[in-house]
Amino acid sequence: MPSTPLSVRHPFLKFWHGIRSRLLSLLVEGRHSKGNLSTLLIWIGLFALVTYAALITHRHYVSHLDLRWSSIYHDRNAHYQAALCIACELRQGHIGRALLDLDAASVAWPVLHPLLLGLILTVVGLIPEAAVLPSLCGWMLTAVLAFWLVRRLGGPSGSIGGLVTVGLILTSPALRVMATDVMLESLGLGLTLTAAVAYAAWVQHPTSKHACWLGASLSALFLHKYNYWGLVVFSLSIHEAIRNRKIVLQYTVQILNYIIDEKFLVRQSKSLVNYLILVLLILSLVIIYCNGISMTIFGHRIGIQRPRLLIQAAYILSLIRLGMWWSTRGRYTVEQQCGLPQRKLLEWATIPPLLWLALPFRLQFFVWYAGPGNDPGILHHTFWQKCHYYFDGIYNNYFIHHWIAIISCILSAIGMAHFILRNNNDLWKWIIPLLFIVSCILTLLHPNEQMRFVHTWFPLFWLMSGIGFATMMNGIIRTIPPFINTVLASAAVLLIIGGILAGMLEPPQVRPDFGRGYGNPSQSLRVVYNAYLSHLSGQEETAILCNLPEASWRWPFLERFGHKNGLRHNLREIGCFDPVSLADARRWLAATTSQIIVYVEIPPHSPLYEPPPQGRDNSAIKMALLEQDRFRQVHAITLPQLGTVSIWHR
């Protein structure tokens, strides 16, 4: 009987092989779906935990809301006031006036926070409970992105390590109080980690989509606060220069050769705009060197004390020249030399900041924030004294217990050792310790010293702690039987979650030197505000003045009455700036159109008193009020141990 060729299968074998292949495919798909399901459950649990933390932290803020408003000179007053101005105009349908308020609010600080908070207050209402939502969302975003980063770098136990990092973030007293404050730090931290995640995606897959994401995250950080953007961009530039040092060197040489090329120099020498830019810059240097200049033109004497407008004009002309080159030749040259993704990254990361700095006064404040001029003169520590100042503040405010700080340091050391010893393809991982180190050094070198300056970069330390815990768990799992792994991992997760929930039961407590408004002092300015707001109708022209110069008194009026029509809080009606003299106060009282004057006096023994920034107060206003007869006093309110309020009607 002839044998059957091997290439011809028996029908039963064909049937068996078909069934086996189907079973194997179903098994693989089942494992894959189980993996997707477990990942989905992890993220759902994380979002539930972070949302619960946000809700309970916000509840603690609401229960002690008045204490947050206990500082006259704190920046939160300016941020809240700016957003209230925008929201009041939008709620009344005054789009043009809202844009003017937005422009005024975004001179010193950029536009993102006042715009975002203004829109929130427009929709939700003019209430302080909603004023902290951007900060609260930034804190939640921080926890989620930190978990992703640690999970990505922590190996098999990355999720547990990520949960440790989330626990440190959610229980930190400093992060919790800043998450319920009208400040920029909490959202700045979230945007910083967004840029780090976007950079990780870009390094792994340098596509146009990831280029736009990274560029947009950097621009958003710039439009939120310049300092945070500078720390991230400087760190990313160092990381890229190390990672692609040959390519960076090659491009640098090409650019230098292009600049010193004779044809390029000839083209630039034929441009009249270049000569105008050069004249403006030379004139600016002369003004700086001579501390101002004056000249007579057609019989009129003109003096220029500061060159900021000349520098702004030179910048705008340079930007126009750059824009013309980019639209005609530059974008195509960059795309040809570097590729489409790199061109998109350059556009998304640079065009919004460059255009923003072309607006009036933005360039001046950008340079001021980054330079040595940003020195309030309050603290003048040496380098090592600064190290002690920040270390002491972090140790006592950023950890719920001191023993957690010690354990976090040990875990961070393990995480750093894991980075050094483990050789993998995740080259972007070094941006985490690099950003931490660069930010730490630049913060110590900056002349302005405030504890909240560490807020956007110190939590990177906790990412290393989470990676260190994951590394330790990976080592333990490899040495124990497989059936114990699940028990150990489950016990670790339950203990960490239990610790997080227990750590959030009580309201966060920070030390008094962390800043005013977090329980110190224990009295609130809202008591003073309510004392005079209850006697106002909000329909008449009102001036609210205080013995403390440049105090923030506009936002309580805006919050109560929903508008700022006829509201004044200084004597700039006659061109007088705080602190004022008796002659200025008399002149203003004779010229003002205000119908009601509210004068608040906070004496030095009051817990709400803060020394005036310039050393002199506005007590001359009270003296002028007592000696005049144009306004009469109708109410005199004494607030025990806090101050007095007097209300005057025309």
Coordinates of C-alpha atoms in Angstrom, one line a residue, residues 230-570:
G230 CA 12.5 78.4 32.5
L231 CA 13.3 75.5 34.8
V232 CA 11.7 73.0 32.5
V233 CA 13.2 74.4 29.3
F234 CA 16.7 74.7 30.7
S235 CA 16.6 71.1 32.0
L236 CA 15.2 69.7 28.7
S237 CA 17.9 71.6 26.8
I238 CA 20.6 70.1 28.9
H239 CA 19.1 66.6 28.5
E240 CA 18.8 67.0 24.8
A241 CA 22.3 68.3 24.5
I242 CA 23.6 65.2 26.3
R243 CA 21.4 62.7 24.6
N244 CA 22.0 64.0 21.0
R245 CA 25.3 65.7 21.5
K246 CA 26.7 64.9 18.1
I247 CA 23.6 66.1 16.3
V248 CA 23.4 69.3 18.5
L249 CA 27.1 70.0 17.8
Q250 CA 26.5 69.5 14.1
Y251 CA 23.6 71.9 14.0
T252 CA 25.5 74.4 16.0
V253 CA 28.4 74.4 13.6
Q254 CA 26.0 74.7 10.7
I255 CA 24.2 77.7 12.2
L256 CA 27.5 79.4 13.0
N257 CA 28.8 78.8 9.5
Y258 CA 25.6 80.2 8.1
I259 CA 25.8 83.3 10.3
I260 CA 29.4 84.1 9.5
D261 CA 28.9 83.4 5.8
E262 CA 29.7 86.4 3.6
K263 CA 26.4 86.2 1.7
F264 CA 24.4 86.2 4.9
L265 CA 26.3 89.3 6.3
V266 CA 25.8 91.1 3.0
R267 CA 22.1 90.5 3.0
Q268 CA 21.8 91.7 6.6
S269 CA 23.8 94.9 5.8
K270 CA 21.3 95.8 3.2
S271 CA 18.3 95.7 5.5
L272 CA 17.3 99.1 6.9
V273 CA 15.3 97.5 9.7
N274 CA 18.5 96.0 11.1
Y275 CA 20.1 99.5 11.4
L276 CA 17.0 100.7 13.2
I277 CA 17.2 97.8 15.6
L278 CA 20.9 98.5 16.2
V279 CA 20.2 102.2 16.9
L280 CA 17.5 101.4 19.4
L281 CA 19.8 99.0 21.2
I282 CA 22.7 101.4 21.3
L283 CA 20.4 104.2 22.6
S284 CA 19.1 101.8 25.3
L285 CA 22.7 101.1 26.4
V286 CA 23.4 104.8 26.6
I287 CA 20.3 105.4 28.7
I288 CA 21.3 102.6 31.1
Y289 CA 24.9 103.8 31.3
C290 CA 24.0 107.5 31.9
N291 CA 21.0 106.6 34.2
G292 CA 18.7 108.4 31.8
I293 CA 19.1 111.1 29.1
S294 CA 17.2 114.3 28.1
M295 CA 17.2 116.2 24.8
T296 CA 15.4 119.2 23.3
I297 CA 13.5 118.6 20.0
F298 CA 11.8 121.6 18.3
G299 CA 11.8 123.5 21.6
H300 CA 10.4 120.7 23.7
R301 CA 12.5 119.0 26.3
I302 CA 12.2 115.2 26.3
G303 CA 13.6 113.0 29.0
I304 CA 14.0 109.2 28.9
Q305 CA 14.8 107.6 32.2
R306 CA 14.3 103.9 31.3
P307 CA 14.8 102.2 28.0
R308 CA 12.1 99.6 28.2
L309 CA 10.0 101.1 25.4
L310 CA 13.0 101.3 23.1
I311 CA 13.9 97.7 23.9
Q312 CA 10.3 96.6 23.3
A313 CA 10.4 98.4 19.9
A314 CA 13.6 96.7 19.0
Y315 CA 12.2 93.3 20.0
I316 CA 9.1 93.8 17.9
L317 CA 11.1 94.8 14.9
S318 CA 13.3 91.7 15.4
L319 CA 10.3 89.5 15.7
I320 CA 8.8 90.9 12.5
R321 CA 12.1 90.2 10.7
L322 CA 12.2 86.6 12.2
G323 CA 8.6 86.1 11.2
M324 CA 9.2 87.1 7.6
W325 CA 12.2 84.8 7.3
W326 CA 10.3 81.9 8.9
S327 CA 7.3 82.2 6.6
T328 CA 9.4 82.5 3.4
R329 CA 12.5 80.3 4.0
G330 CA 12.9 79.3 7.6
R331 CA 10.2 76.7 8.1
Y332 CA 11.1 74.9 4.9
T333 CA 14.8 74.9 5.7
V334 CA 14.2 73.5 9.2
E335 CA 11.8 70.9 7.9
Q336 CA 14.4 69.8 5.3
Q337 CA 17.3 69.7 7.7
C338 CA 15.6 68.3 10.8
G339 CA 12.2 66.9 9.7
L340 CA 8.5 67.7 10.0
P341 CA 8.1 66.7 13.7
Q342 CA 11.0 68.9 14.8
R343 CA 9.6 71.9 12.8
K344 CA 6.2 71.4 14.5
L345 CA 7.9 71.2 17.9
L346 CA 9.7 74.5 17.3
E347 CA 6.5 76.2 16.1
W348 CA 4.3 75.1 19.0
A349 CA 7.0 75.7 21.7
T350 CA 8.3 79.2 20.5
I351 CA 5.6 81.0 18.5
P352 CA 3.1 81.6 21.5
P353 CA 5.9 82.8 23.9
L354 CA 7.5 85.1 21.3
L355 CA 4.1 86.7 20.4
W356 CA 3.2 87.1 24.0
L357 CA 6.4 89.0 24.8
A358 CA 5.6 91.4 22.0
L359 CA 2.7 92.8 24.1
P360 CA 3.4 95.9 26.1
F361 CA 5.5 95.4 29.3
R362 CA 5.6 91.6 29.0
L363 CA 9.2 91.5 28.0
Q364 CA 10.2 93.8 30.9
F365 CA 8.5 91.5 33.5
F366 CA 9.9 88.4 31.9
V367 CA 13.4 89.7 32.3
W368 CA 12.7 91.0 35.8
Y369 CA 11.3 87.7 37.1
A370 CA 14.4 85.8 35.8
G371 CA 17.0 88.4 36.8
P372 CA 18.5 89.6 40.0
G373 CA 16.1 92.5 40.1
N374 CA 13.4 90.2 41.6
D375 CA 14.6 90.8 45.1
P376 CA 12.2 92.1 47.7
G377 CA 15.0 92.6 50.2
I378 CA 13.3 90.7 53.0
L379 CA 15.8 87.8 53.3
H380 CA 19.5 88.0 52.5
H381 CA 20.9 84.6 53.3
T382 CA 24.2 83.1 52.2
F383 CA 24.1 80.0 50.0
W384 CA 24.3 77.6 52.9
Q385 CA 21.8 79.5 54.9
K386 CA 19.4 79.2 51.9
C387 CA 20.1 75.5 51.9
H388 CA 19.1 75.3 55.6
Y389 CA 16.1 77.5 55.0
Y390 CA 14.6 75.4 52.2
F391 CA 15.6 72.1 53.8
D392 CA 13.9 73.1 57.1
G393 CA 10.8 74.2 55.3
I394 CA 10.6 71.0 53.2
Y395 CA 11.2 68.8 56.2
N396 CA 8.5 70.4 58.3
N397 CA 5.8 71.3 55.7
Y398 CA 6.0 68.8 52.9
F399 CA 5.8 65.6 54.9
I400 CA 2.9 64.7 57.1
H401 CA 5.3 63.0 59.6
H402 CA 9.1 63.3 60.0
W403 CA 9.7 59.6 59.8
I404 CA 8.1 59.6 56.4
A405 CA 10.7 62.1 55.2
I406 CA 13.5 59.8 56.3
I407 CA 12.0 56.8 54.6
S408 CA 11.4 58.9 51.5
C409 CA 15.1 59.8 51.4
I410 CA 16.1 56.1 51.7
L411 CA 13.7 55.1 48.9
S412 CA 14.9 58.0 46.7
A413 CA 18.5 56.8 47.1
I414 CA 17.4 53.3 46.0
G415 CA 15.6 54.8 43.0
M416 CA 18.6 56.7 42.0
A417 CA 20.8 53.6 42.3
H418 CA 18.2 51.8 40.1
F419 CA 18.6 54.5 37.5
I420 CA 22.4 54.2 37.5
L421 CA 22.7 50.5 37.6
R422 CA 19.9 49.5 35.3
N423 CA 20.8 49.9 31.6
N424 CA 17.6 50.1 29.6
N425 CA 16.3 52.1 26.6
D426 CA 14.3 54.6 28.7
L427 CA 16.8 57.4 28.1
W428 CA 14.1 60.0 29.0
K429 CA 14.1 58.8 32.6
W430 CA 17.1 61.1 33.4
I431 CA 14.9 64.2 32.9
I432 CA 13.4 63.5 36.4
P433 CA 16.6 63.8 38.5
L434 CA 18.0 66.4 36.1
L435 CA 15.0 68.7 36.4
F436 CA 15.1 68.2 40.2
I437 CA 18.8 69.1 40.4
V438 CA 18.7 72.0 38.0
S439 CA 15.6 73.5 39.7
C440 CA 17.2 73.1 43.1
I441 CA 20.4 74.9 42.1
L442 CA 18.6 77.8 40.3
T443 CA 16.2 78.2 43.3
L444 CA 19.2 78.5 45.7
L445 CA 20.9 81.0 43.4
H446 CA 17.8 83.2 42.9
P447 CA 17.8 86.3 45.2
N448 CA 14.1 86.1 46.1
E449 CA 13.6 83.5 48.8
Q450 CA 10.1 82.1 49.4
M451 CA 9.2 78.6 50.6
R452 CA 6.6 78.1 47.8
F453 CA 9.4 78.4 45.2
V454 CA 10.2 74.7 45.8
H455 CA 6.6 73.6 45.1
T456 CA 6.8 72.9 41.4
W457 CA 10.0 70.7 41.5
F458 CA 10.4 69.2 44.9
P459 CA 7.7 66.5 44.3
L460 CA 10.0 65.1 41.7
F461 CA 11.9 63.7 44.7
W462 CA 8.8 61.6 45.5
L463 CA 8.9 60.1 42.0
M464 CA 12.3 58.8 42.8
S465 CA 10.9 57.5 46.1
G466 CA 8.2 55.6 44.3
I467 CA 10.7 54.1 41.8
G468 CA 12.9 53.1 44.8
F469 CA 10.0 51.3 46.5
A470 CA 9.1 49.6 43.2
T471 CA 12.7 48.5 42.8
M472 CA 12.7 47.1 46.4
M473 CA 9.4 45.2 45.7
N474 CA 10.8 43.8 42.5
G475 CA 13.8 42.4 44.4
I476 CA 11.6 40.8 47.1
I477 CA 9.2 39.3 44.6
R478 CA 12.1 37.5 42.8
T479 CA 13.2 35.8 46.0
I480 CA 9.8 34.5 47.2
P481 CA 7.5 31.8 45.9
P482 CA 5.0 32.9 43.2
F483 CA 1.9 32.2 45.3
I484 CA 3.1 34.7 47.9
N485 CA 3.6 37.5 45.4
T486 CA -0.1 38.3 45.1
V487 CA -0.5 38.3 48.9
L488 CA 2.4 40.6 49.4
A489 CA 1.4 43.0 46.6
S490 CA -2.2 43.1 47.9
A491 CA -1.1 43.8 51.4
A492 CA 1.2 46.6 50.3
V493 CA -1.5 48.2 48.3
L494 CA -4.0 48.0 51.1
L495 CA -1.5 49.4 53.6
I496 CA -0.6 52.3 51.3
I497 CA -4.3 53.2 50.6
G498 CA -5.1 52.9 54.3
G499 CA -2.2 55.3 55.1
I500 CA -3.4 57.8 52.4
L501 CA -7.0 57.8 53.8
A502 CA -5.8 58.1 57.4
G503 CA -3.5 61.0 56.4
M504 CA -6.3 63.0 54.9
L505 CA -8.7 62.8 57.8
E506 CA -7.5 66.0 59.5
P507 CA -7.1 69.4 57.8
P508 CA -3.5 70.0 56.7
Q509 CA -1.2 71.9 59.1
V510 CA 1.9 73.8 58.0
R511 CA 4.2 75.9 60.1
P512 CA 3.6 79.7 60.4
D513 CA 6.8 80.5 58.4
F514 CA 5.3 78.7 55.3
G515 CA 3.1 81.8 54.7
R516 CA 0.1 83.7 56.0
G517 CA -3.4 82.4 55.4
Y518 CA -2.9 78.8 56.4
G519 CA -4.0 79.1 60.0
N520 CA -1.7 81.9 60.9
P521 CA -3.0 84.3 62.0
S522 CA -6.1 82.7 63.4
Q523 CA -8.2 85.9 62.6
S524 CA -9.6 86.7 59.1
L525 CA -9.8 89.9 57.1
R526 CA -13.3 88.9 56.1
V527 CA -14.5 90.1 59.5
V528 CA -13.2 93.5 58.5
Y529 CA -14.7 93.3 55.0
N530 CA -18.1 92.2 56.3
A531 CA -18.1 95.1 58.8
Y532 CA -18.3 97.7 56.1
L533 CA -19.9 95.8 53.2
S534 CA -23.1 95.4 55.2
H535 CA -23.5 99.2 55.2
L536 CA -23.0 99.6 51.5
S537 CA -25.5 99.3 48.7
G538 CA -23.0 98.9 45.9
Q539 CA -24.9 101.5 43.8
E540 CA -22.9 104.6 44.7
E541 CA -19.4 105.7 43.9
T542 CA -17.3 104.2 46.7
A543 CA -13.7 104.6 47.8
I544 CA -12.3 102.0 50.1
L545 CA -9.0 103.2 51.7
C546 CA -6.7 101.9 54.5
N547 CA -3.9 103.0 56.6
L548 CA -1.8 100.2 55.0
P549 CA -0.7 101.3 51.5
E550 CA -1.3 99.3 48.4
A551 CA -3.7 96.9 50.3
S552 CA -6.1 94.7 48.4
W553 CA -9.6 96.0 49.1
R554 CA -11.3 95.6 45.7
W555 CA -12.1 91.9 45.6
P556 CA -14.5 91.9 48.6
F557 CA -16.6 94.5 46.9
L558 CA -16.5 92.6 43.6
E559 CA -17.4 89.3 45.4
R560 CA -20.4 90.9 47.2
F561 CA -21.9 93.2 44.5
G562 CA -20.7 91.6 41.3
H563 CA -19.3 94.8 39.7
K564 CA -16.6 97.4 40.1
N565 CA -18.5 100.4 38.8
G566 CA -17.4 103.6 40.7
L567 CA -15.1 101.6 43.0
R568 CA -11.8 103.2 44.0
H569 CA -9.1 101.8 46.4
N570 CA -6.4 104.5 46.0

